[in-house]
Coordinates of C-alpha atoms in Angstrom, one line a residue:
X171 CA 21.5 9.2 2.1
X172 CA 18.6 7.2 0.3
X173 CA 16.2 9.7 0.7
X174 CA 18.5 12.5 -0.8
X175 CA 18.9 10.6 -3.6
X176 CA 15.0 10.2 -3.7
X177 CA 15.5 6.4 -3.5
X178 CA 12.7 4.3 -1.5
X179 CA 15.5 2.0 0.2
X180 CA 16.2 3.9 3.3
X181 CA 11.8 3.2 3.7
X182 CA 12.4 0.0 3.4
X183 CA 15.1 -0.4 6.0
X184 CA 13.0 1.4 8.3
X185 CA 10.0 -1.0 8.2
X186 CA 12.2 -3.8 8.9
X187 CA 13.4 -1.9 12.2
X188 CA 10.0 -1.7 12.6
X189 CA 9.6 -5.4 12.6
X190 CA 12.6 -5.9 14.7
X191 CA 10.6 -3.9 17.2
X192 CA 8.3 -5.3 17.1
X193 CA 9.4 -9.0 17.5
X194 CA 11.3 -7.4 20.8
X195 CA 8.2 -5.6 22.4
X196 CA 5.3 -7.7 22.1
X197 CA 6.4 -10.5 24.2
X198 CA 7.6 -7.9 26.7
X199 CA 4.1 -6.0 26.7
X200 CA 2.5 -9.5 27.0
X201 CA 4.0 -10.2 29.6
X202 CA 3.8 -6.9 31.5
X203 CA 0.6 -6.7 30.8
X204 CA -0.6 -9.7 32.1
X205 CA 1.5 -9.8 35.4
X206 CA 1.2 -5.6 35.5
X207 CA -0.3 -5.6 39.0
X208 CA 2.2 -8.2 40.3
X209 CA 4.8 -6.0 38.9
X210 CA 3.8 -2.9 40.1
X211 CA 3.0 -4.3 43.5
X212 CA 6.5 -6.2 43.7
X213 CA 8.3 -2.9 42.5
X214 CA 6.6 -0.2 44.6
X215 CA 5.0 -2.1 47.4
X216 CA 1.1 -2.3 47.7
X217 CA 0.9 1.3 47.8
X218 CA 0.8 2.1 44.3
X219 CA -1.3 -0.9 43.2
X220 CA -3.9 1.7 41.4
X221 CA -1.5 2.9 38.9
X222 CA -1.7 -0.8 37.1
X223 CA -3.6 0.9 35.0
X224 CA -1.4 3.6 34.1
X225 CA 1.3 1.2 33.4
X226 CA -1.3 -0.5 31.2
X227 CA -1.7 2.3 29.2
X228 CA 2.2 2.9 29.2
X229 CA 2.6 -0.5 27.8
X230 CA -0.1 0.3 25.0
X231 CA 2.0 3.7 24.1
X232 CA 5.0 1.7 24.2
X233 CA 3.5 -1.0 21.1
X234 CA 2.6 2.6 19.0
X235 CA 6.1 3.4 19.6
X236 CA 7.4 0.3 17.4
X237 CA 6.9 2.3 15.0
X238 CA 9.2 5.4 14.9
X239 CA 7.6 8.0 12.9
X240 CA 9.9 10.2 12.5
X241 CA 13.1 9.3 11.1
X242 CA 11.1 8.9 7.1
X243 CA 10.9 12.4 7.4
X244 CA 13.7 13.8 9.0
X245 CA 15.6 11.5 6.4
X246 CA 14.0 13.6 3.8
X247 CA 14.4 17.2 5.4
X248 CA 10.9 17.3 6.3
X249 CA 11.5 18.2 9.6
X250 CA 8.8 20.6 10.3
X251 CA 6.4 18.0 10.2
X252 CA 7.6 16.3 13.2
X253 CA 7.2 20.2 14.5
X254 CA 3.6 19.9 13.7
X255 CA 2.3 16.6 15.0
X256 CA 3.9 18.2 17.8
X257 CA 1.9 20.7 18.4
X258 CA -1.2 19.1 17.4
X259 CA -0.7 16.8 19.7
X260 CA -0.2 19.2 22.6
X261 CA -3.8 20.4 21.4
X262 CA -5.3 17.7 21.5
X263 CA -3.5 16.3 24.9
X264 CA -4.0 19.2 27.2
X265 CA -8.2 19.5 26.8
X266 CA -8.3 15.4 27.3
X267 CA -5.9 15.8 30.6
X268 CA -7.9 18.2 32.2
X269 CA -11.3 16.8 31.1
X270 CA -10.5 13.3 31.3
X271 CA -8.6 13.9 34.9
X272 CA -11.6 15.4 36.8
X273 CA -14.0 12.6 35.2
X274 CA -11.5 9.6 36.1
X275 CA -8.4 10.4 37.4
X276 CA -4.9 9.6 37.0
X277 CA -6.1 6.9 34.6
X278 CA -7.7 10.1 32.5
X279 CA -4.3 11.7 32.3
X280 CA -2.4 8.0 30.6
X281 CA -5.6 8.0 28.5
X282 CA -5.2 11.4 27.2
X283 CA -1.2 10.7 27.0
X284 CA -2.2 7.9 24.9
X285 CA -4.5 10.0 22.5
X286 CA -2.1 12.8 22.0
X287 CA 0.2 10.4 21.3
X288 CA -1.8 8.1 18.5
X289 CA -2.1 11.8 16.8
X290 CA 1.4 12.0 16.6
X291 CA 1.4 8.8 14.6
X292 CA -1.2 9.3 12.5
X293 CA -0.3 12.7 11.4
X294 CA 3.3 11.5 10.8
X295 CA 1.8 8.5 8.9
X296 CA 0.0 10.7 6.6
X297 CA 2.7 12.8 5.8
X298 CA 5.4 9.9 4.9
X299 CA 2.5 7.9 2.6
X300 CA 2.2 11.6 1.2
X301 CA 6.2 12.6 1.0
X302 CA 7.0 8.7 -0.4
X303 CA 3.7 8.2 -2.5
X304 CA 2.7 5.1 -0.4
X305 CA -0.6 3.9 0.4
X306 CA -1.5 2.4 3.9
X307 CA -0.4 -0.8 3.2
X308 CA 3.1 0.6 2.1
X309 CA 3.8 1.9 5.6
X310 CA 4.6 -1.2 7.4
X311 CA 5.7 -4.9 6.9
X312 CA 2.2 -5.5 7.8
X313 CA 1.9 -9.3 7.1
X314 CA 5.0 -9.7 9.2
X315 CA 3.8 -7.7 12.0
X316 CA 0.4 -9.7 12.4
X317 CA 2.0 -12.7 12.1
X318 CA 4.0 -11.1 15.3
X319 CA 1.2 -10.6 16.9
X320 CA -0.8 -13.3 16.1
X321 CA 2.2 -15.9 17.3
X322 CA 2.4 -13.6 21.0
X323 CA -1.2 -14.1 21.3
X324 CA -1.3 -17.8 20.6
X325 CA 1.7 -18.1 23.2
X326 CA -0.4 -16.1 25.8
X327 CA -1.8 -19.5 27.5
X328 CA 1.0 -20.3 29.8
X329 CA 0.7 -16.3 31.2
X330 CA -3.1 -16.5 31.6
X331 CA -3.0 -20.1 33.7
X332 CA -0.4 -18.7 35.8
X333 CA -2.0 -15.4 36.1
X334 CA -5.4 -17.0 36.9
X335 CA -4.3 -20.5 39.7
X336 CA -0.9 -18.6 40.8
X337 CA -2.2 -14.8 41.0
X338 CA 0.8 -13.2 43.3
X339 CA 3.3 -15.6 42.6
X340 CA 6.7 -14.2 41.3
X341 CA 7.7 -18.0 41.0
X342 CA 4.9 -19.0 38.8
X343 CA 5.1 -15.8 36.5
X344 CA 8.7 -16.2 36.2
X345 CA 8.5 -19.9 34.9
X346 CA 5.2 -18.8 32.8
X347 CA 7.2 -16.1 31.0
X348 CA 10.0 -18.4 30.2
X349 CA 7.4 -21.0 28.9
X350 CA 5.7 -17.9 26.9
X351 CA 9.0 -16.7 25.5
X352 CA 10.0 -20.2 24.1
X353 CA 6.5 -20.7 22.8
X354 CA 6.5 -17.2 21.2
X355 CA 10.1 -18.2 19.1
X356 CA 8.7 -21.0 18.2
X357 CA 5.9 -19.8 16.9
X358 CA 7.3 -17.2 14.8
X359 CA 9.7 -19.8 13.5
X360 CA 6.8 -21.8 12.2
X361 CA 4.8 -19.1 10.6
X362 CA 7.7 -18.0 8.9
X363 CA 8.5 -14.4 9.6
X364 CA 11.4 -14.7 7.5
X365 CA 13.1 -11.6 8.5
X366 CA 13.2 -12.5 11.8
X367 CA 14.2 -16.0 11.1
X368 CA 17.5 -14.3 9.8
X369 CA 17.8 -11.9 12.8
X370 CA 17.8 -15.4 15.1
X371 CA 20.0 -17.5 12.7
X372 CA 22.7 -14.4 13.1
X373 CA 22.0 -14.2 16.9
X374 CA 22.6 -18.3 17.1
X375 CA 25.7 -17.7 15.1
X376 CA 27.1 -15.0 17.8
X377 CA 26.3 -17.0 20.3
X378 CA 28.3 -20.4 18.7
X379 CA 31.4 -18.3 18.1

């Protein structure tokens, strides 16, 4: 509706989807990717322990994937450029797989997943800065999303320790993700991510009622 009416609010609902997102998925990638091979061991037995790495990757496509591409443009009728980043991507994707494959694997084929999949999001990038007459920095809450990412990184000590003197240990990771997770809201709360700060003071509400 906003973008039929050529009005930038529907953008700016998006990017703070974006940062909702993004709040949700980096503590979960931090953890995952941390404790991967304990979760991929635990999950599939010792058998599958070599596709950590895969899961890796997964986890790296799932943080691109915070932000959604492709509603801007479907918003505004601009559907055939989804079409497009489609296809380049399958260019792009099917030379990696079968080059990156034979040189390293199964690993070769997340890496070229991953590729394919960054050129979706840059293509669609370009054409929303170009359909909205943004630059760069008008594509995402980018101060918020740092400061995101900069509070999951500084919350990443409990994880490591436990990762490092408890390797194996679904106990210890268990415990270090619940420390992570309240050090991570904390964090945020004191480098005031303000829209998030709202999205917890509605949650706290819910839960008192």
């Amino acid at each position: 509706r906003h973008a039929a009416n050529d009005s930038t609010e529907g953008l700016d609902l998006w990017r703070l989807a974006n940062v909702y997102y993004c709040f949700l998925a980096f503590p979960v990638f931090m953890v995952l990717f941390v404790f991967a091979d304990l979760f991929i061991v635990t999950l599939f037995t010792e058998a599958y322990r070599e596709a950590t790495g895969v899961f890796q990757i997964a986890l790296l496509v799932m943080i691109r994937q915070c932000f959604e591409m492709g509603t801007p443009l479907r918003a505004a009728n601009a559907n055939r450029h989804v079409l497009w980043a489609n296809v380049i991507a399958v260019m792009v994707h099917l030379p990696l797989l079968f080059i990156l494959s034979k040189a390293i694997g199964i690993l070769g084929a997340a890496v070229a997943w991953l590729v394919a999949d960054l050129m979706i999001a840059c293509y669609l990038g370009s054409r929303i800065m170009e359909r909205y007459n943004i630059p760069l920095s008008g594509l995402a809450l980018w101060p918020q999303v740092f400061k995101l990412a900069g509070a999951a990184a500084l919350a990443l000590p409990p994880l490591l320790l436990a990762s490092y003197f408890a390797n194996g240990s679904l106990l210890a990771a268990f415990a270090a993700s619940l420390v992570f997770g309240g050090l991570y809201i904390w964090l945020v709360k004191k480098i005031g991510v303000t829209e998030i700060d709202a999205l917890l003071q509605s949650l706290l509400g819910l839960l008192r009622r």
